[in-house]
Amino acid sequence: MGDLFDDILFLEDRFVEEGEQEGMEAGLRGGRTQGLYVGHVKGIQLGKELGYYKGVLAGWTLVGAAANKERLQKKIVSLTSLVATFVFDANRPTVMEEFENIRNKFKFISKQLSFTISIPGSSPDPQTGPSLGY
C-alpha cells in the first residue's frame, strides 16, 4: 500500500520533470529552426553588402577614382584583394571580425573619395555605415 501512496505523492514531480524535458526538446528544435532562419537572412544581407563593395571597388578601379592619390589607390587594390578572397565560413571564429575590417576599410576609402554608401536595405549615412551588424 505504501508504494501506491508514494506513486501518488511523486506523480506531480514526475509530470513536472516530463513536461520540463518535453519543453526543453521543443525549445531546442524551435531554436535551431529560428537560428537557421536568422542565419540565412543575415547571410543574404552580408552577401549583398560584400557584393556591393565588390562592384563599387571594380567601378573605382575602372574609372581611376584615386588616380592622382597613390596611397588611396593602394588601399583600393588592397581592399579589392580582401573582398575577392573573403570566405563566409560560420565555423571560423574571426569571420565577423574580418568582415568588419572590410567594412571599415570601405568606409574609410568612401569618405576619402566623398562617396555616399547606399547598400539596399541599410543606412545610407556614410558616418554610420550599413546597418547590417550583429
Short mmCIF file of N, CA and C in Angstrom, two decimals:
data_model
loop_
_atom_site.label_atom_id
_atom_site.label_comp_id
_atom_site.label_asym_id
_atom_site.label_seq_id
_atom_site.Cartn_x
_atom_site.Cartn_y
_atom_site.Cartn_z
N MET A 1 0.82 -1.20 0.00
CA MET A 1 0.00 0.00 0.00
C MET A 1 0.86 1.26 0.00
N GLY A 2 2.05 1.18 0.63
CA GLY A 2 2.97 2.31 0.70
C GLY A 2 3.44 2.74 -0.68
N ASP A 3 3.64 1.76 -1.58
CA ASP A 3 4.10 2.09 -2.93
C ASP A 3 3.06 2.90 -3.69
N LEU A 4 1.77 2.59 -3.48
CA LEU A 4 0.70 3.32 -4.15
C LEU A 4 0.68 4.78 -3.71
N PHE A 5 0.81 5.00 -2.39
CA PHE A 5 0.82 6.37 -1.89
C PHE A 5 2.08 7.11 -2.35
N ASP A 6 3.22 6.41 -2.40
CA ASP A 6 4.45 7.04 -2.89
C ASP A 6 4.28 7.45 -4.36
N ASP A 7 3.67 6.56 -5.16
CA ASP A 7 3.43 6.87 -6.56
C ASP A 7 2.55 8.10 -6.70
N ILE A 8 1.51 8.17 -5.88
CA ILE A 8 0.59 9.32 -5.93
C ILE A 8 1.32 10.60 -5.50
N LEU A 9 2.13 10.49 -4.43
CA LEU A 9 2.86 11.66 -3.94
C LEU A 9 3.85 12.21 -4.96
N PHE A 10 4.50 11.32 -5.66
CA PHE A 10 5.54 11.74 -6.59
C PHE A 10 5.03 11.90 -8.03
N LEU A 11 3.73 11.72 -8.23
CA LEU A 11 3.14 11.85 -9.56
C LEU A 11 3.35 13.26 -10.13
N GLU A 12 3.09 14.26 -9.30
CA GLU A 12 3.26 15.64 -9.76
C GLU A 12 4.71 15.91 -10.15
N ASP A 13 5.65 15.44 -9.33
CA ASP A 13 7.07 15.63 -9.64
C ASP A 13 7.44 14.98 -10.97
N ARG A 14 6.91 13.77 -11.18
CA ARG A 14 7.21 13.07 -12.42
C ARG A 14 6.66 13.83 -13.62
N PHE A 15 5.42 14.34 -13.51
CA PHE A 15 4.82 15.10 -14.60
C PHE A 15 5.60 16.41 -14.86
N VAL A 16 6.05 17.05 -13.80
CA VAL A 16 6.83 18.28 -13.95
C VAL A 16 8.13 17.97 -14.68
N GLU A 17 8.80 16.90 -14.28
CA GLU A 17 10.06 16.51 -14.93
C GLU A 17 9.84 16.17 -16.40
N GLU A 18 8.78 15.39 -16.68
CA GLU A 18 8.49 15.03 -18.07
C GLU A 18 8.14 16.26 -18.90
N GLY A 19 7.34 17.15 -18.32
CA GLY A 19 6.96 18.39 -19.01
C GLY A 19 8.17 19.27 -19.28
N GLU A 20 9.06 19.33 -18.30
CA GLU A 20 10.28 20.13 -18.47
C GLU A 20 11.14 19.55 -19.59
N GLN A 21 11.27 18.23 -19.61
CA GLN A 21 12.08 17.57 -20.65
C GLN A 21 11.47 17.79 -22.03
N GLU A 22 10.15 17.64 -22.14
CA GLU A 22 9.49 17.87 -23.42
C GLU A 22 9.64 19.32 -23.86
N GLY A 23 9.53 20.25 -22.91
CA GLY A 23 9.70 21.67 -23.21
C GLY A 23 11.10 21.98 -23.71
N MET A 24 12.10 21.38 -23.06
CA MET A 24 13.49 21.59 -23.49
C MET A 24 13.70 21.07 -24.90
N GLU A 25 13.20 19.90 -25.19
CA GLU A 25 13.35 19.32 -26.53
C GLU A 25 12.65 20.18 -27.58
N ALA A 26 11.43 20.65 -27.27
CA ALA A 26 10.71 21.51 -28.21
C ALA A 26 11.43 22.83 -28.40
N GLY A 27 11.98 23.37 -27.32
CA GLY A 27 12.72 24.63 -27.40
C GLY A 27 13.97 24.49 -28.26
N LEU A 28 14.67 23.37 -28.10
CA LEU A 28 15.87 23.14 -28.91
C LEU A 28 15.52 23.03 -30.39
N ARG A 29 14.44 22.31 -30.69
CA ARG A 29 14.02 22.18 -32.09
C ARG A 29 13.63 23.55 -32.65
N GLY A 30 12.83 24.29 -31.89
CA GLY A 30 12.39 25.62 -32.34
C GLY A 30 13.54 26.59 -32.44
N GLY A 31 14.46 26.54 -31.49
CA GLY A 31 15.62 27.42 -31.50
C GLY A 31 16.52 27.15 -32.69
N ARG A 32 16.68 25.89 -33.02
CA ARG A 32 17.51 25.53 -34.18
C ARG A 32 16.88 26.06 -35.46
N THR A 33 15.57 25.88 -35.59
CA THR A 33 14.87 26.36 -36.78
C THR A 33 14.98 27.88 -36.89
N GLN A 34 14.75 28.56 -35.78
CA GLN A 34 14.83 30.02 -35.79
C GLN A 34 16.27 30.47 -36.06
N GLY A 35 17.24 29.78 -35.48
CA GLY A 35 18.65 30.11 -35.72
C GLY A 35 19.03 29.94 -37.18
N LEU A 36 18.54 28.88 -37.80
CA LEU A 36 18.82 28.67 -39.23
C LEU A 36 18.21 29.78 -40.07
N TYR A 37 16.99 30.18 -39.72
CA TYR A 37 16.32 31.25 -40.46
C TYR A 37 17.08 32.57 -40.32
N VAL A 38 17.40 32.94 -39.07
CA VAL A 38 18.12 34.20 -38.84
C VAL A 38 19.48 34.18 -39.52
N GLY A 39 20.17 33.06 -39.44
CA GLY A 39 21.47 32.92 -40.11
C GLY A 39 21.35 33.07 -41.61
N HIS A 40 20.30 32.51 -42.17
CA HIS A 40 20.06 32.61 -43.61
C HIS A 40 19.83 34.06 -44.02
N VAL A 41 18.97 34.75 -43.26
CA VAL A 41 18.66 36.15 -43.58
C VAL A 41 19.91 37.02 -43.44
N LYS A 42 20.65 36.86 -42.35
CA LYS A 42 21.88 37.66 -42.15
C LYS A 42 22.91 37.33 -43.22
N GLY A 43 23.01 36.06 -43.60
CA GLY A 43 23.94 35.67 -44.65
C GLY A 43 23.63 36.35 -45.97
N ILE A 44 22.35 36.45 -46.29
CA ILE A 44 21.94 37.14 -47.51
C ILE A 44 22.31 38.62 -47.43
N GLN A 45 22.04 39.24 -46.30
CA GLN A 45 22.36 40.66 -46.13
C GLN A 45 23.86 40.90 -46.27
N LEU A 46 24.65 40.07 -45.61
CA LEU A 46 26.10 40.25 -45.67
C LEU A 46 26.63 39.97 -47.08
N GLY A 47 26.03 38.99 -47.75
CA GLY A 47 26.42 38.71 -49.13
C GLY A 47 26.12 39.88 -50.05
N LYS A 48 24.96 40.51 -49.86
CA LYS A 48 24.62 41.69 -50.65
C LYS A 48 25.63 42.81 -50.39
N GLU A 49 25.95 42.99 -49.13
CA GLU A 49 26.89 44.04 -48.77
C GLU A 49 28.26 43.79 -49.40
N LEU A 50 28.74 42.55 -49.32
CA LEU A 50 30.03 42.21 -49.91
C LEU A 50 30.00 42.39 -51.43
N GLY A 51 28.90 41.99 -52.05
CA GLY A 51 28.74 42.18 -53.50
C GLY A 51 28.73 43.65 -53.89
N TYR A 52 28.10 44.45 -53.05
CA TYR A 52 28.09 45.90 -53.27
C TYR A 52 29.51 46.44 -53.24
N TYR A 53 30.26 46.05 -52.21
CA TYR A 53 31.66 46.51 -52.11
C TYR A 53 32.46 46.09 -53.34
N LYS A 54 32.27 44.85 -53.75
CA LYS A 54 33.00 44.33 -54.90
C LYS A 54 32.69 45.14 -56.16
N GLY A 55 31.42 45.44 -56.37
CA GLY A 55 31.01 46.23 -57.53
C GLY A 55 31.53 47.65 -57.50
N VAL A 56 31.44 48.29 -56.33
CA VAL A 56 31.93 49.66 -56.21
C VAL A 56 33.45 49.71 -56.41
N LEU A 57 34.15 48.76 -55.80
CA LEU A 57 35.61 48.71 -55.96
C LEU A 57 35.99 48.52 -57.43
N ALA A 58 35.27 47.67 -58.13
CA ALA A 58 35.54 47.46 -59.56
C ALA A 58 35.31 48.75 -60.33
N GLY A 59 34.25 49.46 -59.99
CA GLY A 59 33.96 50.74 -60.64
C GLY A 59 35.03 51.77 -60.36
N TRP A 60 35.45 51.87 -59.10
CA TRP A 60 36.50 52.83 -58.75
C TRP A 60 37.79 52.51 -59.51
N THR A 61 38.09 51.23 -59.62
CA THR A 61 39.31 50.82 -60.33
C THR A 61 39.18 51.16 -61.82
N LEU A 62 38.03 50.88 -62.39
CA LEU A 62 37.80 51.12 -63.81
C LEU A 62 37.92 52.60 -64.19
N VAL A 63 37.35 53.46 -63.37
CA VAL A 63 37.37 54.89 -63.70
C VAL A 63 38.58 55.60 -63.11
N GLY A 64 39.40 54.88 -62.38
CA GLY A 64 40.60 55.50 -61.79
C GLY A 64 40.24 56.56 -60.77
N ALA A 65 39.30 56.22 -59.89
CA ALA A 65 38.80 57.17 -58.90
C ALA A 65 39.89 57.79 -58.05
N ALA A 66 40.96 57.07 -57.81
CA ALA A 66 42.04 57.59 -56.98
C ALA A 66 43.34 57.69 -57.78
N ALA A 67 43.22 58.00 -59.06
CA ALA A 67 44.38 58.01 -59.95
C ALA A 67 45.48 58.96 -59.49
N ASN A 68 45.13 60.10 -58.94
CA ASN A 68 46.14 61.05 -58.51
C ASN A 68 46.47 60.93 -57.02
N LYS A 69 45.96 59.88 -56.39
CA LYS A 69 46.21 59.65 -54.95
C LYS A 69 46.78 58.25 -54.79
N GLU A 70 48.10 58.16 -54.84
CA GLU A 70 48.77 56.85 -54.85
C GLU A 70 48.45 56.01 -53.61
N ARG A 71 48.47 56.61 -52.45
CA ARG A 71 48.20 55.85 -51.21
C ARG A 71 46.77 55.32 -51.20
N LEU A 72 45.85 56.15 -51.65
CA LEU A 72 44.45 55.72 -51.69
C LEU A 72 44.26 54.62 -52.73
N GLN A 73 44.96 54.74 -53.86
CA GLN A 73 44.88 53.71 -54.89
C GLN A 73 45.38 52.37 -54.33
N LYS A 74 46.44 52.40 -53.54
CA LYS A 74 46.96 51.17 -52.92
C LYS A 74 45.93 50.57 -51.97
N LYS A 75 45.23 51.44 -51.24
CA LYS A 75 44.19 50.96 -50.33
C LYS A 75 43.05 50.29 -51.10
N ILE A 76 42.70 50.86 -52.24
CA ILE A 76 41.64 50.27 -53.06
C ILE A 76 42.08 48.89 -53.57
N VAL A 77 43.31 48.78 -54.05
CA VAL A 77 43.82 47.50 -54.53
C VAL A 77 43.85 46.48 -53.39
N SER A 78 44.30 46.91 -52.22
CA SER A 78 44.37 46.02 -51.05
C SER A 78 42.97 45.54 -50.64
N LEU A 79 42.03 46.48 -50.59
CA LEU A 79 40.66 46.11 -50.21
C LEU A 79 40.02 45.21 -51.26
N THR A 80 40.29 45.47 -52.52
CA THR A 80 39.77 44.61 -53.59
C THR A 80 40.24 43.18 -53.39
N SER A 81 41.50 43.02 -53.01
CA SER A 81 42.04 41.69 -52.75
C SER A 81 41.37 41.04 -51.54
N LEU A 82 41.17 41.83 -50.48
CA LEU A 82 40.49 41.29 -49.28
C LEU A 82 39.08 40.80 -49.62
N VAL A 83 38.35 41.62 -50.38
CA VAL A 83 36.98 41.27 -50.76
C VAL A 83 36.97 40.02 -51.63
N ALA A 84 37.89 39.94 -52.57
CA ALA A 84 37.94 38.81 -53.50
C ALA A 84 38.27 37.50 -52.81
N THR A 85 39.04 37.56 -51.73
CA THR A 85 39.47 36.33 -51.06
C THR A 85 38.66 36.02 -49.81
N PHE A 86 37.71 36.89 -49.47
CA PHE A 86 36.91 36.67 -48.26
C PHE A 86 35.98 35.47 -48.45
N VAL A 87 35.93 34.61 -47.44
CA VAL A 87 35.08 33.43 -47.49
C VAL A 87 34.17 33.43 -46.26
N PHE A 88 32.87 33.34 -46.51
CA PHE A 88 31.92 33.22 -45.40
C PHE A 88 32.00 31.80 -44.87
N ASP A 89 32.47 31.66 -43.66
CA ASP A 89 32.53 30.35 -43.01
C ASP A 89 32.19 30.55 -41.54
N ALA A 90 30.97 30.20 -41.18
CA ALA A 90 30.50 30.42 -39.82
C ALA A 90 31.31 29.66 -38.78
N ASN A 91 32.07 28.66 -39.21
CA ASN A 91 32.87 27.88 -38.26
C ASN A 91 34.17 28.58 -37.87
N ARG A 92 34.54 29.61 -38.64
CA ARG A 92 35.75 30.37 -38.30
C ARG A 92 35.38 31.43 -37.28
N PRO A 93 36.04 31.45 -36.13
CA PRO A 93 35.66 32.42 -35.09
C PRO A 93 35.94 33.87 -35.47
N THR A 94 36.79 34.13 -36.44
CA THR A 94 37.15 35.50 -36.81
C THR A 94 36.42 36.02 -38.03
N VAL A 95 35.46 35.28 -38.54
CA VAL A 95 34.82 35.66 -39.80
C VAL A 95 34.14 37.03 -39.70
N MET A 96 33.47 37.33 -38.60
CA MET A 96 32.80 38.63 -38.48
C MET A 96 33.80 39.75 -38.26
N GLU A 97 34.91 39.47 -37.58
CA GLU A 97 35.96 40.48 -37.41
C GLU A 97 36.57 40.83 -38.77
N GLU A 98 36.80 39.82 -39.58
CA GLU A 98 37.35 40.05 -40.92
C GLU A 98 36.37 40.86 -41.76
N PHE A 99 35.08 40.53 -41.65
CA PHE A 99 34.08 41.28 -42.41
C PHE A 99 34.02 42.72 -41.93
N GLU A 100 34.09 42.92 -40.63
CA GLU A 100 34.06 44.28 -40.07
C GLU A 100 35.28 45.07 -40.54
N ASN A 101 36.42 44.41 -40.67
CA ASN A 101 37.63 45.05 -41.19
C ASN A 101 37.41 45.53 -42.63
N ILE A 102 36.80 44.69 -43.44
CA ILE A 102 36.48 45.07 -44.82
C ILE A 102 35.53 46.26 -44.82
N ARG A 103 34.50 46.18 -43.98
CA ARG A 103 33.51 47.25 -43.89
C ARG A 103 34.17 48.58 -43.50
N ASN A 104 35.05 48.55 -42.51
CA ASN A 104 35.71 49.77 -42.05
C ASN A 104 36.65 50.35 -43.10
N LYS A 105 37.38 49.49 -43.79
CA LYS A 105 38.27 49.96 -44.85
C LYS A 105 37.46 50.59 -45.98
N PHE A 106 36.33 49.98 -46.31
CA PHE A 106 35.47 50.53 -47.35
C PHE A 106 34.94 51.90 -46.94
N LYS A 107 34.50 52.02 -45.69
CA LYS A 107 34.00 53.31 -45.20
C LYS A 107 35.09 54.38 -45.27
N PHE A 108 36.31 54.01 -44.90
CA PHE A 108 37.42 54.95 -44.93
C PHE A 108 37.67 55.46 -46.35
N ILE A 109 37.78 54.52 -47.29
CA ILE A 109 38.03 54.91 -48.69
C ILE A 109 36.87 55.74 -49.23
N SER A 110 35.64 55.34 -48.89
CA SER A 110 34.46 56.08 -49.34
C SER A 110 34.52 57.52 -48.87
N LYS A 111 34.89 57.69 -47.63
CA LYS A 111 34.97 59.04 -47.07
C LYS A 111 36.05 59.85 -47.78
N GLN A 112 37.18 59.23 -48.07
CA GLN A 112 38.27 59.92 -48.76
C GLN A 112 37.86 60.34 -50.18
N LEU A 113 37.00 59.56 -50.80
CA LEU A 113 36.54 59.87 -52.16
C LEU A 113 35.21 60.64 -52.17
N SER A 114 34.71 61.00 -50.98
CA SER A 114 33.40 61.67 -50.84
C SER A 114 32.29 60.87 -51.50
N PHE A 115 32.33 59.56 -51.29
CA PHE A 115 31.36 58.63 -51.86
C PHE A 115 30.31 58.28 -50.82
N THR A 116 29.05 58.36 -51.19
CA THR A 116 27.96 58.03 -50.28
C THR A 116 27.63 56.55 -50.40
N ILE A 117 27.67 55.86 -49.27
CA ILE A 117 27.36 54.43 -49.23
C ILE A 117 25.85 54.27 -49.31
N SER A 118 25.37 53.41 -50.21
CA SER A 118 23.93 53.20 -50.34
C SER A 118 23.62 51.73 -50.64
N ILE A 119 23.84 50.89 -49.66
CA ILE A 119 23.53 49.47 -49.80
C ILE A 119 22.03 49.29 -49.61
N PRO A 120 21.33 48.63 -50.52
CA PRO A 120 19.89 48.42 -50.35
C PRO A 120 19.57 47.75 -49.02
N GLY A 121 18.61 48.34 -48.30
CA GLY A 121 18.20 47.76 -47.02
C GLY A 121 19.09 48.16 -45.87
N SER A 122 19.94 49.17 -46.07
CA SER A 122 20.81 49.61 -44.98
C SER A 122 20.81 51.12 -44.90
N SER A 123 21.50 51.65 -43.91
CA SER A 123 21.59 53.07 -43.70
C SER A 123 22.43 53.72 -44.81
N PRO A 124 21.92 54.77 -45.45
CA PRO A 124 22.70 55.43 -46.49
C PRO A 124 23.75 56.39 -45.92
N ASP A 125 23.77 56.57 -44.61
CA ASP A 125 24.68 57.53 -44.00
C ASP A 125 26.09 56.95 -43.92
N PRO A 126 27.07 57.57 -44.59
CA PRO A 126 28.43 57.02 -44.57
C PRO A 126 29.07 57.09 -43.19
N GLN A 127 28.54 57.93 -42.32
CA GLN A 127 29.09 58.01 -40.96
C GLN A 127 28.71 56.79 -40.12
N THR A 128 27.47 56.34 -40.28
CA THR A 128 27.01 55.18 -39.50
C THR A 128 27.25 53.89 -40.24
N GLY A 129 27.36 53.96 -41.54
CA GLY A 129 27.61 52.75 -42.33
C GLY A 129 26.37 51.89 -42.44
N PRO A 130 26.51 50.78 -43.10
CA PRO A 130 25.38 49.88 -43.29
C PRO A 130 24.88 49.33 -41.96
N SER A 131 23.59 49.18 -41.83
CA SER A 131 23.02 48.68 -40.57
C SER A 131 22.81 47.18 -40.66
N LEU A 132 23.87 46.46 -40.88
CA LEU A 132 23.77 45.01 -41.02
C LEU A 132 24.55 44.27 -39.96
N GLY A 133 24.94 44.92 -38.89
CA GLY A 133 25.75 44.29 -37.87
C GLY A 133 24.99 43.32 -37.01
N TYR A 134 25.70 42.57 -36.21
CA TYR A 134 25.08 41.60 -35.31
C TYR A 134 24.85 42.19 -33.97
#
